[in-house]
Amino acid sequence: MNTVIEMRDATNLFRKHDVLKGVDLRIEAGSVVGLLGANGAGKSTLIKCLLGLQRVDSGECQLFGEDSWDLPASAKARLGYVPQQVSLHPWMKAWQVAEYIGAFYETWDRELVDSMFDRWKLRREASVGTLSGGELQKLGFIVAIGHRPDLLILDEPAAAMDPAARREFLRTILDPVSEQQTVLFSTHIMSDLEQVATHVAFLHEGRIILWNRLDELQDRMKRVRLTASDDLPSSFSHPGALRTQVSGREAVLALADADEPVLEELRTRWRADVSVEALNLEDIFLELHDATAV
């Protein structure tokens, strides 16, 4: 596989405060990666370091095998970026912004850009300064993909969009401009990530504490409800449990690996009935967040 993003033991300090604390992350071509983390976890800093907008203080940070802080023009030409707050020339019309940015790229696809204006019903003649927040994010996305980038980095790109616009935006993510296009997608809207992500990375206090394929993560991580024949001890626990709640004969566990041998062990050891609940991505995020908050 082709490695597009690689961070090795990457650290970043801001005013002597560790924001990134030894991040290890490797993303292969064709992946759509959801970057999760609470506010202040370091997601935006991680993205800025990848883009070369901030420099790592130690470790390595690379795009396409090149140092992010010193990206050559050939690597920058393969990159598309949509920030959380899109800032474009307010006096220009929407179509003029697209033409202006397109002039910098040999691979600019005017047909793709025109189709996106139509698909999202974005007014070509509207001045950028008159666009709503959602319209501005749409325009930012259109000019980010107009040159058909190999890597698309999105930092809360749909935050200002209404539900219908977000649905259309996600369809666009699911219909990549090339089979090998890679997407790194940071958002707090878990249902959005669940529709598009192939992998998830959970960033906590400047470290990646979980990295996995989304389908494998959802298959492994479960909420288990246990009802024993006798009252459970207050010290009741199980290896691999992210969270444990005990009340009399009943316990609720969030297990990172709830496979059949684990469930059978719980049944046998505690002479218990065991039921298993599937978790969606928001449930998994909350379980991980609560576990790391302890």
Coordinates of C-alpha atoms in Angstrom, one line a residue:
M1 CA 0.0 0.0 0.0
N2 CA 1.0 3.6 -0.6
T3 CA 1.5 5.6 2.6
V4 CA 0.0 9.1 2.3
I5 CA 0.2 10.4 5.9
E6 CA 2.8 9.4 8.4
M7 CA 3.5 10.8 11.9
R8 CA 6.1 9.2 14.1
D9 CA 6.4 10.3 17.7
A10 CA 5.3 13.8 16.7
T11 CA 5.2 16.4 19.4
N12 CA 4.0 20.0 19.3
L13 CA 4.3 22.6 22.1
F14 CA 2.3 25.8 22.4
R15 CA 3.4 28.3 25.1
K16 CA 5.3 25.5 26.8
H17 CA 2.1 23.3 26.9
D18 CA 2.3 19.9 25.2
V19 CA -0.5 19.8 22.5
L20 CA 0.7 16.7 20.7
K21 CA 2.6 14.2 22.8
G22 CA 4.2 11.7 20.6
V23 CA 1.6 11.0 17.9
D24 CA 2.0 7.9 15.8
L25 CA -0.3 7.7 12.8
R26 CA 0.0 6.0 9.4
I27 CA -2.7 6.4 6.7
E28 CA -2.7 4.5 3.4
A29 CA -4.0 5.6 0.1
G30 CA -7.7 5.2 -0.4
S31 CA -8.6 5.4 3.3
V32 CA -11.3 7.7 4.6
V33 CA -10.2 8.4 8.2
G34 CA -12.4 9.9 10.9
L35 CA -10.4 11.9 13.4
L36 CA -12.2 11.9 16.8
G37 CA -11.4 13.6 20.0
A38 CA -12.9 16.0 22.6
N39 CA -12.4 19.7 22.4
G40 CA -8.8 20.5 23.2
A41 CA -7.5 17.0 22.3
G42 CA -5.3 18.5 19.6
K43 CA -7.2 17.6 16.4
S44 CA -6.8 21.0 14.7
T45 CA -3.1 21.2 15.8
L46 CA -2.5 17.7 14.3
I47 CA -4.1 18.9 11.0
K48 CA -2.1 22.1 11.0
C49 CA 1.1 20.2 11.5
L50 CA 0.3 17.8 8.6
L51 CA -0.4 20.8 6.4
G52 CA 2.9 22.5 7.4
L53 CA 1.0 25.4 9.0
Q54 CA 2.7 24.5 12.3
R55 CA 5.9 22.7 12.9
V56 CA 6.4 19.7 15.0
D57 CA 8.9 20.2 17.8
S58 CA 10.2 16.7 17.6
G59 CA 9.4 13.5 15.7
E60 CA 8.4 13.2 12.1
C61 CA 5.4 14.5 10.2
Q62 CA 5.1 13.6 6.5
L63 CA 2.7 13.8 3.5
F64 CA 3.5 11.7 0.5
G65 CA 6.9 10.8 2.0
E66 CA 7.8 14.5 2.2
D67 CA 8.4 16.6 5.4
S68 CA 5.2 18.6 6.0
W69 CA 7.1 21.7 7.1
D70 CA 9.0 21.8 3.8
L71 CA 6.5 20.4 1.3
P72 CA 7.6 20.8 -2.4
A73 CA 5.2 22.3 -4.9
S74 CA 4.6 18.8 -6.4
A75 CA 3.2 17.5 -3.0
K76 CA 1.1 20.7 -2.4
A77 CA -0.5 20.2 -5.8
R78 CA -1.8 16.8 -4.6
L79 CA -3.4 18.3 -1.5
G80 CA -6.9 19.7 -0.8
Y81 CA -7.9 21.3 2.4
V82 CA -11.2 22.7 3.9
P83 CA -10.8 24.5 7.2
Q84 CA -13.4 24.8 9.9
Q85 CA -13.9 28.5 9.0
V86 CA -13.5 29.1 5.2
S87 CA -12.0 32.5 4.4
L88 CA -12.2 33.7 0.8
H89 CA -12.1 37.1 -0.8
P90 CA -15.5 38.7 0.1
W91 CA -15.6 41.1 -2.9
M92 CA -15.3 38.3 -5.5
K93 CA -18.2 36.4 -7.0
A94 CA -18.3 32.7 -6.3
W95 CA -17.4 31.8 -9.9
Q96 CA -14.5 34.2 -9.8
V97 CA -13.1 32.6 -6.7
A98 CA -13.2 29.2 -8.5
E99 CA -11.5 30.7 -11.6
Y100 CA -8.9 32.5 -9.6
I101 CA -7.9 29.4 -7.6
G102 CA -8.1 27.1 -10.6
A103 CA -5.5 29.2 -12.4
F104 CA -2.8 27.8 -9.9
Y105 CA -3.4 24.2 -10.9
E106 CA -2.6 22.4 -14.2
T107 CA -5.0 19.7 -13.2
W108 CA -8.0 22.0 -12.6
D109 CA -11.2 20.3 -13.7
R110 CA -13.6 23.0 -14.7
E111 CA -16.3 20.4 -15.6
L112 CA -16.1 18.9 -12.1
V113 CA -16.3 22.4 -10.5
D114 CA -19.3 23.4 -12.7
S115 CA -21.1 20.1 -11.8
M116 CA -20.6 20.8 -8.1
F117 CA -22.0 24.3 -8.4
D118 CA -25.1 22.8 -10.0
R119 CA -25.3 19.8 -7.6
W120 CA -25.2 22.0 -4.5
K121 CA -27.3 24.8 -6.1
L122 CA -24.6 27.3 -5.2
R123 CA -25.2 30.7 -6.8
R124 CA -22.3 31.5 -9.2
E125 CA -23.0 35.2 -9.3
A126 CA -23.3 35.7 -5.5
S127 CA -20.6 37.8 -3.9
V128 CA -18.6 35.7 -1.4
G129 CA -19.3 38.3 1.3
T130 CA -23.1 37.6 1.0
L131 CA -22.9 33.9 1.3
S132 CA -24.2 32.1 4.4
G133 CA -21.9 30.0 6.5
G134 CA -23.1 26.8 4.9
E135 CA -22.8 28.3 1.4
L136 CA -19.2 29.4 2.2
Q137 CA -18.3 25.9 3.3
K138 CA -19.7 24.5 0.1
L139 CA -17.6 26.9 -1.9
G140 CA -14.6 26.0 0.1
F141 CA -15.1 22.4 -0.6
I142 CA -15.6 22.9 -4.3
V143 CA -12.4 24.8 -4.7
A144 CA -10.6 22.2 -2.5
I145 CA -11.5 19.4 -4.9
G146 CA -11.3 21.2 -8.2
H147 CA -7.8 20.0 -8.9
R148 CA -8.7 16.4 -8.0
P149 CA -6.4 16.1 -5.1
D150 CA -5.0 12.8 -4.0
L151 CA -5.4 13.8 -0.3
L152 CA -8.3 15.8 1.1
I153 CA -8.1 17.1 4.7
L154 CA -11.3 18.3 6.2
D155 CA -11.6 20.1 9.6
E156 CA -15.2 20.3 10.7
P157 CA -16.2 21.0 7.1
A158 CA -20.0 20.6 7.4
A159 CA -20.5 22.3 10.8
A160 CA -22.5 25.2 9.3
M161 CA -24.5 23.1 6.7
D162 CA -28.1 22.2 7.2
P163 CA -29.0 18.5 7.3
A164 CA -29.9 18.3 3.5
A165 CA -26.6 20.0 2.6
R166 CA -24.7 17.7 4.9
R167 CA -26.3 14.7 3.3
E168 CA -25.2 15.9 -0.2
F169 CA -21.8 16.7 1.1
L170 CA -21.4 13.1 2.5
R171 CA -22.5 11.7 -0.9
T172 CA -19.7 13.6 -2.4
I173 CA -17.2 12.1 0.0
L174 CA -18.5 8.7 -0.8
D175 CA -18.0 9.4 -4.5
P176 CA -14.3 10.3 -4.5
V177 CA -12.7 12.0 -7.5
S178 CA -10.2 9.2 -7.8
E179 CA -10.1 5.6 -6.5
Q180 CA -7.0 6.3 -4.6
Q181 CA -8.1 9.6 -3.0
T182 CA -7.4 9.6 0.7
V183 CA -9.6 11.7 3.1
L184 CA -8.8 12.8 6.7
F185 CA -12.1 14.0 8.2
S186 CA -12.4 15.7 11.6
T187 CA -15.9 16.3 12.9
H188 CA -18.0 16.1 16.1
I189 CA -21.0 14.8 14.1
M190 CA -20.6 11.0 14.6
S191 CA -23.4 10.0 12.3
D192 CA -21.5 11.8 9.5
L193 CA -18.3 9.8 10.1
E194 CA -20.2 6.6 10.5
Q195 CA -21.5 7.0 6.9
V196 CA -18.2 7.6 5.2
A197 CA -15.2 6.5 7.4
T198 CA -13.2 3.3 6.7
H199 CA -11.0 3.9 9.7
V200 CA -11.2 5.9 12.9
A201 CA -8.4 7.5 15.0
F202 CA -9.2 8.6 18.6
L203 CA -7.0 11.5 19.8
H204 CA -6.9 12.0 23.6
E205 CA -4.8 14.6 25.3
G206 CA -2.4 14.8 22.3
R207 CA -2.0 11.0 21.7
I208 CA -3.6 8.6 19.4
I209 CA -5.0 6.0 21.8
L210 CA -7.1 4.0 19.3
W211 CA -6.7 3.3 15.6
N212 CA -8.7 0.7 13.7
R213 CA -11.0 0.0 10.8
L214 CA -14.5 1.2 11.7
D215 CA -16.2 -2.1 10.9
E216 CA -13.7 -4.0 13.0
L217 CA -14.1 -1.6 15.9
Q218 CA -17.8 -1.9 15.8
D219 CA -17.6 -5.7 15.6
R220 CA -15.3 -5.9 18.6
M221 CA -16.5 -3.3 21.0
K222 CA -19.8 -4.1 22.7
R223 CA -21.8 -3.2 25.8
V224 CA -22.5 -6.3 27.8
R225 CA -25.2 -6.7 30.4
L226 CA -24.7 -9.4 33.0
T227 CA -27.2 -10.8 35.5
A228 CA -25.6 -13.2 38.0
S229 CA -27.2 -15.8 40.2
D230 CA -25.9 -14.0 43.3
D231 CA -24.9 -10.4 44.2
L232 CA -21.7 -9.4 42.5
P233 CA -18.8 -8.1 44.6
S234 CA -18.1 -4.4 44.6
S235 CA -14.7 -5.2 43.3
F236 CA -16.2 -6.9 40.2
S237 CA -14.1 -6.3 37.1
H238 CA -13.1 -7.9 33.9
P239 CA -9.8 -7.4 31.9
G240 CA -10.3 -5.2 28.9
A241 CA -13.4 -3.5 30.3
L242 CA -13.4 0.2 29.4
R243 CA -16.2 0.9 31.9
T244 CA -17.9 -1.2 34.6
Q245 CA -21.1 -0.5 36.5
V246 CA -22.3 -2.8 39.2
S247 CA -25.6 -2.9 41.1
G248 CA -26.5 -6.0 43.1
R249 CA -26.7 -9.0 40.8
E250 CA -26.4 -6.9 37.7
A251 CA -23.4 -5.3 35.9
V252 CA -22.9 -3.4 32.7
L253 CA -19.5 -3.5 31.0
A254 CA -18.1 -1.8 27.9
L255 CA -15.7 -4.3 26.4
A256 CA -13.0 -3.6 23.9
D257 CA -13.1 -7.3 22.8
A258 CA -16.4 -8.9 23.4
D259 CA -15.8 -12.1 21.5
E260 CA -17.5 -15.4 22.3
P261 CA -14.7 -16.8 24.6
V262 CA -14.9 -13.7 26.7
L263 CA -18.7 -13.9 27.0
E264 CA -18.6 -17.6 27.9
E265 CA -16.0 -16.9 30.6
L266 CA -18.4 -14.3 32.1
R267 CA -21.3 -16.7 32.0
T268 CA -19.3 -19.5 33.6
R269 CA -17.4 -17.6 36.2
W270 CA -20.4 -15.6 37.5
R271 CA -23.2 -18.2 36.7
A272 CA -24.8 -15.4 34.8
D273 CA -27.1 -14.6 31.9
V274 CA -25.2 -12.3 29.4
S275 CA -26.7 -10.1 26.7
V276 CA -24.8 -8.1 24.2
E277 CA -25.6 -4.7 22.7
A278 CA -24.1 -3.3 19.5
L279 CA -22.6 0.2 19.8
N280 CA -22.7 2.9 17.2
L281 CA -19.8 5.3 16.7
E282 CA -21.1 7.9 19.1
D283 CA -21.6 5.2 21.8
I284 CA -18.0 4.0 21.2
F285 CA -16.7 7.6 21.4
L286 CA -18.5 8.2 24.7
E287 CA -17.3 4.9 26.2
L288 CA -13.7 5.8 25.3
H289 CA -14.0 9.3 26.5
D290 CA -15.5 8.2 29.9
A291 CA -12.8 5.6 30.2
T292 CA -9.9 8.0 29.6
A293 CA -11.5 10.7 31.9
V294 CA -11.2 8.4 34.9

